[in-house]
Amino acid sequence: MIKSVLPQIISTHQQDDTITWRIVVDANLAFFKGHFPEQAVLPGVTQLDWAVKLGCQAFGYDANIASLEVLKFQQLLLPDSQVELSISHNKAKARLTFQYTNGDKRYASGRIVFRAALSGQ
């Protein structure tokens, strides 16, 4: 099992209920080992883990996830990439929407719904 490590953050920008981090996807991350031999690719589960961890830290959730919605991985995230991870908060629905982008390139996106939305808290 690989220990969860957050990416290197170059910059952070917040506007209203959205935070955008400019991150480096370092080629030396253990997540790349064996995923895949021909071309190293950052696993989707790692991208999701980063979105959950950074979103929970930024917006005060514990990681009590009810569901994942519209989860899409559009392009491969390769070693030594720089991308933006944007997370928008919808407090009324206890939901975070995230996307990994670089300019007009979209790598991954989805919604994370927390249990608080189901219990009416």
Short mmCIF file of N, CA, C and O in Angstrom, two decimals:
data_model
loop_
_atom_site.label_atom_id
_atom_site.label_comp_id
_atom_site.label_asym_id
_atom_site.label_seq_id
_atom_site.Cartn_x
_atom_site.Cartn_y
_atom_site.Cartn_z
N MET A 1 0.84 -1.18 0.00
CA MET A 1 0.00 0.00 0.00
C MET A 1 0.89 1.25 0.00
O MET A 1 1.85 1.35 0.75
N ILE A 2 0.55 2.20 -0.86
CA ILE A 2 1.31 3.44 -0.96
C ILE A 2 0.72 4.47 0.00
O ILE A 2 -0.49 4.67 0.03
N LYS A 3 1.61 5.10 0.77
CA LYS A 3 1.16 6.15 1.68
C LYS A 3 0.63 7.34 0.88
O LYS A 3 1.23 7.77 -0.09
N SER A 4 -0.50 7.85 1.27
CA SER A 4 -1.11 8.98 0.59
C SER A 4 -0.28 10.24 0.81
O SER A 4 0.04 10.60 1.93
N VAL A 5 0.09 10.86 -0.30
CA VAL A 5 0.89 12.08 -0.27
C VAL A 5 0.19 13.10 -1.14
O VAL A 5 -0.25 12.79 -2.25
N LEU A 6 0.08 14.31 -0.65
CA LEU A 6 -0.52 15.38 -1.45
C LEU A 6 0.52 15.92 -2.43
O LEU A 6 1.71 15.85 -2.18
N PRO A 7 0.05 16.47 -3.54
CA PRO A 7 1.00 17.01 -4.54
C PRO A 7 1.65 18.30 -4.03
O PRO A 7 1.16 18.94 -3.10
N GLN A 8 2.73 18.68 -4.69
CA GLN A 8 3.37 19.97 -4.41
C GLN A 8 2.46 21.07 -4.93
O GLN A 8 2.06 21.06 -6.09
N ILE A 9 2.14 22.03 -4.06
CA ILE A 9 1.27 23.15 -4.44
C ILE A 9 2.14 24.35 -4.76
O ILE A 9 2.95 24.78 -3.94
N ILE A 10 1.97 24.88 -5.97
CA ILE A 10 2.73 26.04 -6.42
C ILE A 10 2.02 27.33 -5.99
O ILE A 10 2.65 28.28 -5.56
N SER A 11 0.70 27.34 -6.16
CA SER A 11 -0.06 28.54 -5.79
C SER A 11 -1.50 28.15 -5.46
O SER A 11 -1.97 27.08 -5.85
N THR A 12 -2.16 29.04 -4.74
CA THR A 12 -3.56 28.84 -4.36
C THR A 12 -4.31 30.14 -4.62
O THR A 12 -3.81 31.22 -4.31
N HIS A 13 -5.48 30.01 -5.18
CA HIS A 13 -6.32 31.18 -5.46
C HIS A 13 -7.75 30.85 -5.03
O HIS A 13 -8.27 29.80 -5.37
N GLN A 14 -8.37 31.74 -4.26
CA GLN A 14 -9.75 31.53 -3.85
C GLN A 14 -10.61 32.67 -4.36
O GLN A 14 -10.25 33.84 -4.28
N GLN A 15 -11.76 32.28 -4.91
CA GLN A 15 -12.76 33.25 -5.34
C GLN A 15 -14.13 32.70 -4.95
O GLN A 15 -14.52 31.63 -5.41
N ASP A 16 -14.80 33.41 -4.07
CA ASP A 16 -16.11 32.97 -3.55
C ASP A 16 -15.98 31.56 -2.99
O ASP A 16 -15.16 31.33 -2.12
N ASP A 17 -16.78 30.60 -3.48
CA ASP A 17 -16.77 29.24 -2.96
C ASP A 17 -15.93 28.29 -3.81
O ASP A 17 -16.16 27.07 -3.82
N THR A 18 -14.93 28.82 -4.51
CA THR A 18 -14.05 28.00 -5.34
C THR A 18 -12.60 28.28 -4.98
O THR A 18 -12.20 29.43 -4.85
N ILE A 19 -11.84 27.20 -4.79
CA ILE A 19 -10.41 27.31 -4.58
C ILE A 19 -9.72 26.58 -5.72
O ILE A 19 -10.11 25.47 -6.10
N THR A 20 -8.67 27.21 -6.24
CA THR A 20 -7.88 26.60 -7.31
C THR A 20 -6.44 26.51 -6.85
O THR A 20 -5.86 27.51 -6.43
N TRP A 21 -5.89 25.30 -6.93
CA TRP A 21 -4.50 25.05 -6.60
C TRP A 21 -3.75 24.76 -7.89
O TRP A 21 -4.20 23.95 -8.70
N ARG A 22 -2.62 25.38 -8.10
CA ARG A 22 -1.71 25.00 -9.18
C ARG A 22 -0.76 24.00 -8.56
O ARG A 22 -0.10 24.30 -7.55
N ILE A 23 -0.73 22.77 -9.12
CA ILE A 23 0.05 21.69 -8.52
C ILE A 23 1.04 21.09 -9.52
O ILE A 23 0.86 21.19 -10.73
N VAL A 24 2.07 20.47 -8.96
CA VAL A 24 3.06 19.74 -9.74
C VAL A 24 2.81 18.25 -9.50
O VAL A 24 2.71 17.81 -8.36
N VAL A 25 2.72 17.51 -10.60
CA VAL A 25 2.57 16.05 -10.53
C VAL A 25 3.98 15.48 -10.74
O VAL A 25 4.39 15.19 -11.86
N ASP A 26 4.71 15.38 -9.64
CA ASP A 26 6.12 15.01 -9.66
C ASP A 26 6.32 13.57 -10.15
O ASP A 26 5.64 12.66 -9.68
N ALA A 27 7.27 13.38 -11.05
CA ALA A 27 7.56 12.06 -11.62
C ALA A 27 8.05 11.07 -10.57
O ALA A 27 7.98 9.86 -10.77
N ASN A 28 8.54 11.57 -9.43
CA ASN A 28 9.08 10.68 -8.39
C ASN A 28 8.03 10.14 -7.43
O ASN A 28 8.37 9.40 -6.51
N LEU A 29 6.77 10.52 -7.61
CA LEU A 29 5.72 10.01 -6.72
C LEU A 29 5.60 8.49 -6.86
O LEU A 29 5.65 7.95 -7.97
N ALA A 30 5.44 7.82 -5.74
CA ALA A 30 5.32 6.36 -5.74
C ALA A 30 4.11 5.88 -6.53
O ALA A 30 4.10 4.75 -7.02
N PHE A 31 3.11 6.73 -6.71
CA PHE A 31 1.89 6.34 -7.43
C PHE A 31 2.18 5.94 -8.87
O PHE A 31 1.40 5.23 -9.49
N PHE A 32 3.27 6.41 -9.44
CA PHE A 32 3.61 6.11 -10.83
C PHE A 32 4.22 4.73 -11.01
O PHE A 32 4.17 4.17 -12.10
N LYS A 33 4.81 4.18 -9.96
CA LYS A 33 5.50 2.89 -10.07
C LYS A 33 4.51 1.79 -10.45
O LYS A 33 3.57 1.51 -9.72
N GLY A 34 4.74 1.19 -11.63
CA GLY A 34 3.91 0.08 -12.09
C GLY A 34 2.58 0.49 -12.70
O GLY A 34 1.74 -0.34 -13.01
N HIS A 35 2.35 1.76 -12.87
CA HIS A 35 1.06 2.23 -13.41
C HIS A 35 1.32 3.14 -14.61
O HIS A 35 1.19 4.35 -14.50
N PHE A 36 1.64 2.77 -15.65
CA PHE A 36 1.85 1.54 -16.39
C PHE A 36 3.30 1.45 -16.85
O PHE A 36 3.95 2.48 -16.97
N PRO A 37 3.80 0.25 -17.16
CA PRO A 37 5.22 0.11 -17.53
C PRO A 37 5.61 0.91 -18.79
O PRO A 37 6.69 1.48 -18.85
N GLU A 38 4.75 0.95 -19.80
CA GLU A 38 5.06 1.63 -21.06
C GLU A 38 5.04 3.15 -20.90
O GLU A 38 5.81 3.85 -21.53
N GLN A 39 4.12 3.67 -20.13
CA GLN A 39 3.97 5.11 -19.91
C GLN A 39 3.38 5.32 -18.53
O GLN A 39 2.24 4.93 -18.28
N ALA A 40 4.13 5.95 -17.66
CA ALA A 40 3.62 6.20 -16.31
C ALA A 40 2.43 7.15 -16.38
O ALA A 40 2.43 8.12 -17.13
N VAL A 41 1.40 6.82 -15.61
CA VAL A 41 0.15 7.59 -15.58
C VAL A 41 -0.27 7.75 -14.12
O VAL A 41 -0.20 6.79 -13.34
N LEU A 42 -0.70 8.94 -13.73
CA LEU A 42 -1.21 9.14 -12.36
C LEU A 42 -2.57 8.45 -12.25
O LEU A 42 -3.50 8.78 -13.00
N PRO A 43 -2.71 7.49 -11.35
CA PRO A 43 -3.98 6.76 -11.22
C PRO A 43 -5.15 7.68 -10.87
O PRO A 43 -4.99 8.66 -10.12
N GLY A 44 -6.31 7.37 -11.41
CA GLY A 44 -7.52 8.13 -11.13
C GLY A 44 -7.85 8.14 -9.64
O GLY A 44 -8.32 9.15 -9.11
N VAL A 45 -7.58 7.05 -8.95
CA VAL A 45 -7.87 6.99 -7.52
C VAL A 45 -7.01 7.99 -6.75
O VAL A 45 -7.45 8.56 -5.76
N THR A 46 -5.80 8.25 -7.23
CA THR A 46 -4.94 9.26 -6.61
C THR A 46 -5.50 10.66 -6.85
O THR A 46 -5.54 11.49 -5.93
N GLN A 47 -5.95 10.91 -8.07
CA GLN A 47 -6.55 12.21 -8.38
C GLN A 47 -7.77 12.46 -7.49
O GLN A 47 -7.96 13.55 -6.97
N LEU A 48 -8.58 11.44 -7.32
CA LEU A 48 -9.77 11.55 -6.47
C LEU A 48 -9.36 11.77 -5.01
O LEU A 48 -9.92 12.63 -4.32
N ASP A 49 -8.36 11.03 -4.54
CA ASP A 49 -7.87 11.17 -3.17
C ASP A 49 -7.40 12.60 -2.91
O ASP A 49 -7.72 13.19 -1.87
N TRP A 50 -6.65 13.18 -3.84
CA TRP A 50 -6.18 14.55 -3.68
C TRP A 50 -7.35 15.53 -3.61
O TRP A 50 -7.36 16.45 -2.78
N ALA A 51 -8.34 15.34 -4.47
CA ALA A 51 -9.51 16.23 -4.46
C ALA A 51 -10.26 16.14 -3.13
O ALA A 51 -10.66 17.15 -2.56
N VAL A 52 -10.43 14.93 -2.64
CA VAL A 52 -11.13 14.74 -1.36
C VAL A 52 -10.33 15.39 -0.22
O VAL A 52 -10.88 16.16 0.57
N LYS A 53 -9.04 15.10 -0.15
CA LYS A 53 -8.23 15.62 0.96
C LYS A 53 -8.13 17.15 0.94
O LYS A 53 -8.35 17.80 1.96
N LEU A 54 -7.81 17.72 -0.21
CA LEU A 54 -7.71 19.18 -0.28
C LEU A 54 -9.06 19.84 -0.08
O LEU A 54 -9.17 20.86 0.59
N GLY A 55 -10.12 19.26 -0.65
CA GLY A 55 -11.47 19.81 -0.47
C GLY A 55 -11.93 19.75 0.97
O GLY A 55 -12.50 20.72 1.49
N CYS A 56 -11.67 18.64 1.66
CA CYS A 56 -12.05 18.51 3.07
C CYS A 56 -11.29 19.51 3.93
O CYS A 56 -11.87 20.15 4.80
N GLN A 57 -9.99 19.66 3.68
CA GLN A 57 -9.19 20.63 4.44
C GLN A 57 -9.70 22.05 4.22
O GLN A 57 -9.85 22.83 5.16
N ALA A 58 -9.99 22.38 2.97
CA ALA A 58 -10.36 23.75 2.64
C ALA A 58 -11.76 24.13 3.12
O ALA A 58 -12.00 25.26 3.52
N PHE A 59 -12.68 23.16 3.07
CA PHE A 59 -14.08 23.50 3.35
C PHE A 59 -14.61 22.85 4.64
O PHE A 59 -15.81 22.94 4.93
N GLY A 60 -13.74 22.23 5.42
CA GLY A 60 -14.10 21.77 6.76
C GLY A 60 -14.90 20.49 6.85
O GLY A 60 -15.58 20.26 7.84
N TYR A 61 -14.81 19.61 5.86
CA TYR A 61 -15.50 18.32 5.94
C TYR A 61 -14.57 17.27 6.51
O TYR A 61 -13.36 17.35 6.37
N ASP A 62 -15.19 16.24 7.15
CA ASP A 62 -14.42 15.03 7.36
C ASP A 62 -14.70 14.18 6.11
O ASP A 62 -15.62 14.49 5.35
N ALA A 63 -13.94 13.17 5.87
CA ALA A 63 -14.07 12.42 4.62
C ALA A 63 -15.17 11.37 4.68
O ALA A 63 -14.99 10.23 4.28
N ASN A 64 -16.33 11.75 5.17
CA ASN A 64 -17.47 10.84 5.26
C ASN A 64 -18.30 10.98 3.98
O ASN A 64 -19.29 11.71 3.94
N ILE A 65 -17.87 10.28 2.94
CA ILE A 65 -18.45 10.44 1.60
C ILE A 65 -19.67 9.55 1.42
O ILE A 65 -19.64 8.36 1.72
N ALA A 66 -20.74 10.15 0.92
CA ALA A 66 -21.96 9.41 0.62
C ALA A 66 -21.91 8.82 -0.79
O ALA A 66 -22.28 7.68 -1.01
N SER A 67 -21.43 9.64 -1.75
CA SER A 67 -21.38 9.15 -3.13
C SER A 67 -20.44 10.00 -3.97
O SER A 67 -20.10 11.13 -3.61
N LEU A 68 -20.07 9.43 -5.10
CA LEU A 68 -19.32 10.14 -6.13
C LEU A 68 -20.23 10.21 -7.34
O LEU A 68 -20.86 9.22 -7.70
N GLU A 69 -20.27 11.38 -7.97
CA GLU A 69 -21.17 11.57 -9.11
C GLU A 69 -20.39 12.09 -10.30
O GLU A 69 -19.40 12.81 -10.14
N VAL A 70 -20.86 11.75 -11.48
CA VAL A 70 -20.31 12.19 -12.77
C VAL A 70 -18.77 12.19 -12.80
O VAL A 70 -18.16 13.12 -13.31
N LEU A 71 -18.18 11.14 -12.26
CA LEU A 71 -16.73 11.01 -12.21
C LEU A 71 -16.22 10.67 -13.61
O LEU A 71 -16.64 9.68 -14.20
N LYS A 72 -15.33 11.53 -14.14
CA LYS A 72 -14.82 11.33 -15.49
C LYS A 72 -13.32 11.58 -15.51
O LYS A 72 -12.83 12.52 -14.90
N PHE A 73 -12.62 10.73 -16.24
CA PHE A 73 -11.19 10.90 -16.47
C PHE A 73 -11.02 11.05 -17.97
O PHE A 73 -11.07 10.07 -18.71
N GLN A 74 -10.85 12.29 -18.43
CA GLN A 74 -10.86 12.59 -19.85
C GLN A 74 -9.50 12.41 -20.52
O GLN A 74 -9.44 12.03 -21.68
N GLN A 75 -8.42 12.76 -19.83
CA GLN A 75 -7.07 12.64 -20.40
C GLN A 75 -6.12 12.13 -19.33
O GLN A 75 -6.36 12.30 -18.14
N LEU A 76 -5.04 11.51 -19.78
CA LEU A 76 -4.06 10.96 -18.86
C LEU A 76 -3.22 12.07 -18.24
O LEU A 76 -2.76 12.98 -18.93
N LEU A 77 -3.03 11.97 -16.93
CA LEU A 77 -2.14 12.89 -16.22
C LEU A 77 -0.77 12.22 -16.13
O LEU A 77 -0.62 11.17 -15.50
N LEU A 78 0.21 12.82 -16.79
CA LEU A 78 1.54 12.24 -16.92
C LEU A 78 2.51 12.84 -15.91
O LEU A 78 2.28 13.92 -15.37
N PRO A 79 3.64 12.14 -15.68
CA PRO A 79 4.65 12.64 -14.75
C PRO A 79 5.16 14.02 -15.16
O PRO A 79 5.24 14.34 -16.35
N ASP A 80 5.53 14.80 -14.17
CA ASP A 80 6.09 16.14 -14.34
C ASP A 80 5.14 17.13 -15.02
O ASP A 80 5.57 18.09 -15.65
N SER A 81 3.85 16.90 -14.87
CA SER A 81 2.84 17.83 -15.37
C SER A 81 2.58 18.90 -14.31
O SER A 81 2.75 18.67 -13.12
N GLN A 82 2.14 20.06 -14.77
CA GLN A 82 1.59 21.08 -13.89
C GLN A 82 0.14 21.27 -14.31
O GLN A 82 -0.15 21.44 -15.49
N VAL A 83 -0.76 21.17 -13.35
CA VAL A 83 -2.19 21.32 -13.63
C VAL A 83 -2.85 22.15 -12.53
O VAL A 83 -2.25 22.39 -11.48
N GLU A 84 -4.06 22.56 -12.79
CA GLU A 84 -4.86 23.24 -11.78
C GLU A 84 -5.94 22.30 -11.29
O GLU A 84 -6.62 21.66 -12.09
N LEU A 85 -6.07 22.23 -9.98
CA LEU A 85 -7.17 21.51 -9.35
C LEU A 85 -8.09 22.57 -8.77
O LEU A 85 -7.70 23.30 -7.86
N SER A 86 -9.30 22.66 -9.32
CA SER A 86 -10.30 23.61 -8.83
C SER A 86 -11.39 22.84 -8.12
O SER A 86 -11.89 21.83 -8.65
N ILE A 87 -11.75 23.32 -6.95
CA ILE A 87 -12.82 22.69 -6.18
C ILE A 87 -13.82 23.77 -5.78
O ILE A 87 -13.46 24.77 -5.17
N SER A 88 -15.08 23.53 -6.14
CA SER A 88 -16.18 24.43 -5.78
C SER A 88 -17.02 23.77 -4.70
O SER A 88 -17.29 22.57 -4.75
N HIS A 89 -17.46 24.60 -3.76
CA HIS A 89 -18.22 24.12 -2.60
C HIS A 89 -19.68 24.52 -2.72
O HIS A 89 -19.98 25.70 -2.95
N ASN A 90 -20.57 23.56 -2.57
CA ASN A 90 -21.99 23.83 -2.48
C ASN A 90 -22.42 23.42 -1.08
O ASN A 90 -22.71 22.24 -0.83
N LYS A 91 -22.41 24.38 -0.14
CA LYS A 91 -22.67 24.09 1.27
C LYS A 91 -24.08 23.53 1.48
O LYS A 91 -24.28 22.59 2.25
N ALA A 92 -25.07 24.06 0.79
CA ALA A 92 -26.46 23.62 0.97
C ALA A 92 -26.63 22.14 0.65
O ALA A 92 -27.46 21.47 1.25
N LYS A 93 -25.85 21.63 -0.29
CA LYS A 93 -25.96 20.23 -0.68
C LYS A 93 -24.81 19.38 -0.15
O LYS A 93 -24.72 18.20 -0.48
N ALA A 94 -23.94 19.97 0.67
CA ALA A 94 -22.76 19.27 1.21
C ALA A 94 -22.03 18.54 0.08
O ALA A 94 -21.78 17.35 0.12
N ARG A 95 -21.66 19.32 -0.93
CA ARG A 95 -21.09 18.73 -2.14
C ARG A 95 -19.92 19.58 -2.64
O ARG A 95 -19.97 20.81 -2.61
N LEU A 96 -18.89 18.89 -3.09
CA LEU A 96 -17.75 19.53 -3.73
C LEU A 96 -17.71 19.09 -5.19
O LEU A 96 -17.91 17.91 -5.48
N THR A 97 -17.46 20.02 -6.08
CA THR A 97 -17.26 19.71 -7.49
C THR A 97 -15.81 20.02 -7.81
O THR A 97 -15.33 21.11 -7.49
N PHE A 98 -15.12 19.06 -8.43
CA PHE A 98 -13.70 19.28 -8.72
C PHE A 98 -13.41 19.07 -10.20
O PHE A 98 -14.15 18.39 -10.90
N GLN A 99 -12.31 19.69 -10.62
CA GLN A 99 -11.81 19.44 -11.97
C GLN A 99 -10.31 19.69 -12.02
O GLN A 99 -9.80 20.61 -11.37
N TYR A 100 -9.63 18.85 -12.78
CA TYR A 100 -8.21 19.01 -13.07
C TYR A 100 -8.11 19.53 -14.49
O TYR A 100 -8.63 18.90 -15.42
N THR A 101 -7.44 20.67 -14.67
CA THR A 101 -7.33 21.28 -16.00
C THR A 101 -5.94 21.88 -16.18
O THR A 101 -5.20 22.08 -15.22
N ASN A 102 -5.64 22.20 -17.43
CA ASN A 102 -4.48 23.00 -17.77
C ASN A 102 -4.85 23.73 -19.05
O ASN A 102 -4.91 23.12 -20.12
N GLY A 103 -5.15 25.01 -18.91
CA GLY A 103 -5.66 25.76 -20.06
C GLY A 103 -7.00 25.18 -20.48
O GLY A 103 -7.89 25.00 -19.65
N ASP A 104 -7.12 24.81 -21.75
CA ASP A 104 -8.38 24.23 -22.23
C ASP A 104 -8.39 22.70 -22.15
O ASP A 104 -9.36 22.06 -22.53
N LYS A 105 -7.32 22.10 -21.62
CA LYS A 105 -7.27 20.66 -21.45
C LYS A 105 -7.94 20.27 -20.14
O LYS A 105 -7.63 20.81 -19.08
N ARG A 106 -8.85 19.32 -20.21
CA ARG A 106 -9.53 18.82 -19.02
C ARG A 106 -9.08 17.38 -18.77
O ARG A 106 -9.23 16.54 -19.65
N TYR A 107 -8.55 17.13 -17.58
CA TYR A 107 -8.03 15.81 -17.26
C TYR A 107 -9.04 14.94 -16.50
O TYR A 107 -9.18 13.76 -16.80
N ALA A 108 -9.69 15.52 -15.52
CA ALA A 108 -10.63 14.75 -14.69
C ALA A 108 -11.60 15.71 -14.03
O ALA A 108 -11.31 16.89 -13.83
N SER A 109 -12.78 15.18 -13.69
CA SER A 109 -13.78 15.99 -13.00
C SER A 109 -14.77 15.07 -12.30
O SER A 109 -14.86 13.88 -12.59
N GLY A 110 -15.53 15.67 -11.37
CA GLY A 110 -16.55 14.90 -10.67
C GLY A 110 -17.11 15.67 -9.49
O GLY A 110 -16.70 16.80 -9.21
N ARG A 111 -18.08 15.05 -8.82
CA ARG A 111 -18.69 15.62 -7.62
C ARG A 111 -18.54 14.64 -6.47
O ARG A 111 -18.70 13.43 -6.64
N ILE A 112 -18.26 15.19 -5.31
CA ILE A 112 -18.13 14.42 -4.07
C ILE A 112 -19.25 14.87 -3.16
O ILE A 112 -19.34 16.04 -2.80
N VAL A 113 -20.13 13.95 -2.81
CA VAL A 113 -21.27 14.26 -1.94
C VAL A 113 -20.99 13.67 -0.56
O VAL A 113 -20.67 12.49 -0.43
N PHE A 114 -21.13 14.50 0.47
CA PHE A 114 -20.85 14.07 1.83
C PHE A 114 -22.14 13.64 2.53
O PHE A 114 -23.23 14.08 2.20
N ARG A 115 -22.02 12.81 3.52
CA ARG A 115 -23.18 12.25 4.24
C ARG A 115 -24.05 13.34 4.87
O ARG A 115 -25.23 13.15 5.05
N ALA A 116 -23.49 14.45 5.21
CA ALA A 116 -24.27 15.54 5.83
C ALA A 116 -25.46 15.94 4.95
O ALA A 116 -26.50 16.32 5.45
N ALA A 117 -25.33 15.82 3.63
CA ALA A 117 -26.43 16.17 2.73
C ALA A 117 -27.58 15.17 2.86
O ALA A 117 -28.74 15.53 2.69
N LEU A 118 -27.26 13.92 3.20
CA LEU A 118 -28.31 12.91 3.31
C LEU A 118 -29.02 12.95 4.65
O LEU A 118 -30.20 12.64 4.75
N SER A 119 -28.29 13.34 5.69
CA SER A 119 -28.90 13.32 7.01
C SER A 119 -29.59 14.61 7.38
O SER A 119 -30.17 14.72 8.45
N GLY A 120 -29.49 15.62 6.51
CA GLY A 120 -30.15 16.88 6.78
C GLY A 120 -29.41 17.77 7.75
O GLY A 120 -29.96 18.74 8.26
N GLN A 121 -28.14 17.46 8.02
CA GLN A 121 -27.35 18.27 8.96
C GLN A 121 -26.93 19.57 8.35
O GLN A 121 -26.67 19.73 7.23
#
